[in-house]
């Protein structure tokens, strides 16, 4: 999910650098993988780690704030939410890492 914002830098009343927040949600259930039982929360964390590595390597994004973990409507499903902040230069379409 992408959440645009009005925060950023404006030149001549036009947005030059805007801040966007990206929210990545992971849903997982307890599973048995290669004969090893893995809890829903551990599986969600493993999936989130793969996602985090990709977003960091591909776009230079780093997670902002804390990860929240909570049960989903189906209590056997774990929901993990991670947020990333990016600053986008609208003139060049470059994405900048939050400092």
Short mmCIF file of C-alpha atoms in Angstrom, two decimals:
data_model
loop_
_atom_site.label_atom_id
_atom_site.label_comp_id
_atom_site.label_asym_id
_atom_site.label_seq_id
_atom_site.Cartn_x
_atom_site.Cartn_y
_atom_site.Cartn_z
CA UNK A 1 0.00 0.00 0.00
CA UNK A 2 1.37 3.42 -0.94
CA UNK A 3 0.40 6.42 1.19
CA UNK A 4 1.31 9.72 -0.51
CA UNK A 5 1.94 12.82 1.57
CA UNK A 6 2.08 16.59 1.14
CA UNK A 7 5.34 16.72 3.08
CA UNK A 8 8.45 17.53 1.11
CA UNK A 9 10.10 20.29 -0.88
CA UNK A 10 8.16 22.60 -3.17
CA UNK A 11 9.76 24.77 -5.88
CA UNK A 12 7.59 27.44 -7.57
CA UNK A 13 4.59 25.97 -5.71
CA UNK A 14 5.13 22.59 -7.37
CA UNK A 15 6.19 19.45 -5.50
CA UNK A 16 9.88 18.77 -6.19
CA UNK A 17 10.55 16.16 -3.52
CA UNK A 18 7.62 14.37 -1.92
CA UNK A 19 7.47 11.87 0.90
CA UNK A 20 5.64 8.58 0.44
CA UNK A 21 5.06 5.87 3.00
CA UNK A 22 4.93 2.29 1.82
CA UNK A 23 3.20 -0.25 4.00
CA UNK A 24 3.96 -3.91 3.45
CA UNK A 25 1.68 -6.46 5.09
CA UNK A 26 2.62 -10.11 5.48
CA UNK A 27 0.11 -12.80 6.40
CA UNK A 28 1.22 -16.27 7.47
CA UNK A 29 -0.09 -19.41 9.15
CA UNK A 30 1.85 -22.02 11.07
CA UNK A 31 3.28 -24.57 8.63
CA UNK A 32 5.50 -27.60 8.52
CA UNK A 33 8.35 -27.03 6.08
CA UNK A 34 10.85 -29.81 5.37
CA UNK A 35 9.59 -31.66 8.43
CA UNK A 36 10.12 -28.67 10.74
CA UNK A 37 7.16 -26.91 12.41
CA UNK A 38 7.28 -23.12 11.98
CA UNK A 39 4.92 -20.78 13.83
CA UNK A 40 2.93 -18.18 11.94
CA UNK A 41 4.91 -15.34 13.48
CA UNK A 42 8.28 -16.91 12.59
CA UNK A 43 7.14 -17.55 9.03
CA UNK A 44 5.82 -13.98 8.71
CA UNK A 45 9.16 -12.65 9.97
CA UNK A 46 11.06 -14.77 7.43
CA UNK A 47 8.88 -13.50 4.58
CA UNK A 48 9.22 -9.91 5.81
CA UNK A 49 13.02 -10.33 5.90
CA UNK A 50 13.06 -11.39 2.25
CA UNK A 51 10.87 -8.40 1.38
CA UNK A 52 13.04 -6.03 3.42
CA UNK A 53 16.23 -7.28 1.75
CA UNK A 54 14.67 -6.76 -1.69
CA UNK A 55 13.35 -3.26 -0.97
CA UNK A 56 16.69 -2.27 0.50
CA UNK A 57 18.77 -3.68 -2.37
CA UNK A 58 16.50 -2.64 -5.23
CA UNK A 59 15.26 0.77 -4.04
CA UNK A 60 17.47 1.70 -1.09
CA UNK A 61 14.51 1.77 1.28
CA UNK A 62 14.89 1.06 4.96
CA UNK A 63 12.16 0.28 7.42
CA UNK A 64 10.87 3.15 9.54
CA UNK A 65 9.43 2.63 12.98
CA UNK A 66 8.65 -0.71 14.53
CA UNK A 67 7.12 -3.78 12.97
CA UNK A 68 3.69 -4.50 14.36
CA UNK A 69 2.48 -8.07 14.71
CA UNK A 70 -1.11 -8.89 15.43
CA UNK A 71 -3.64 -11.62 14.78
CA UNK A 72 -5.80 -11.33 11.71
CA UNK A 73 -9.58 -11.86 11.67
CA UNK A 74 -8.75 -15.56 11.45
CA UNK A 75 -6.78 -16.03 14.67
CA UNK A 76 -4.69 -18.79 13.10
CA UNK A 77 -3.19 -16.17 10.74
CA UNK A 78 -0.44 -13.78 11.85
CA UNK A 79 -0.41 -10.29 10.32
CA UNK A 80 2.90 -8.43 10.24
CA UNK A 81 3.03 -4.78 9.13
CA UNK A 82 6.23 -2.95 8.15
CA UNK A 83 6.45 0.64 6.94
CA UNK A 84 9.02 2.27 4.69
CA UNK A 85 9.47 5.96 3.98
CA UNK A 86 10.83 7.27 0.72
CA UNK A 87 11.48 10.72 -0.65
CA UNK A 88 10.83 10.92 -4.38
CA UNK A 89 12.28 13.64 -6.60
CA UNK A 90 9.42 14.33 -9.02
CA UNK A 91 11.79 15.95 -11.53
CA UNK A 92 14.04 12.91 -11.91
CA UNK A 93 11.91 10.08 -10.39
CA UNK A 94 14.84 9.22 -8.10
CA UNK A 95 13.95 7.65 -4.77
CA UNK A 96 16.01 8.82 -1.81
CA UNK A 97 16.64 6.97 1.41
CA UNK A 98 15.35 8.54 4.57
CA UNK A 99 18.16 9.87 6.73
#
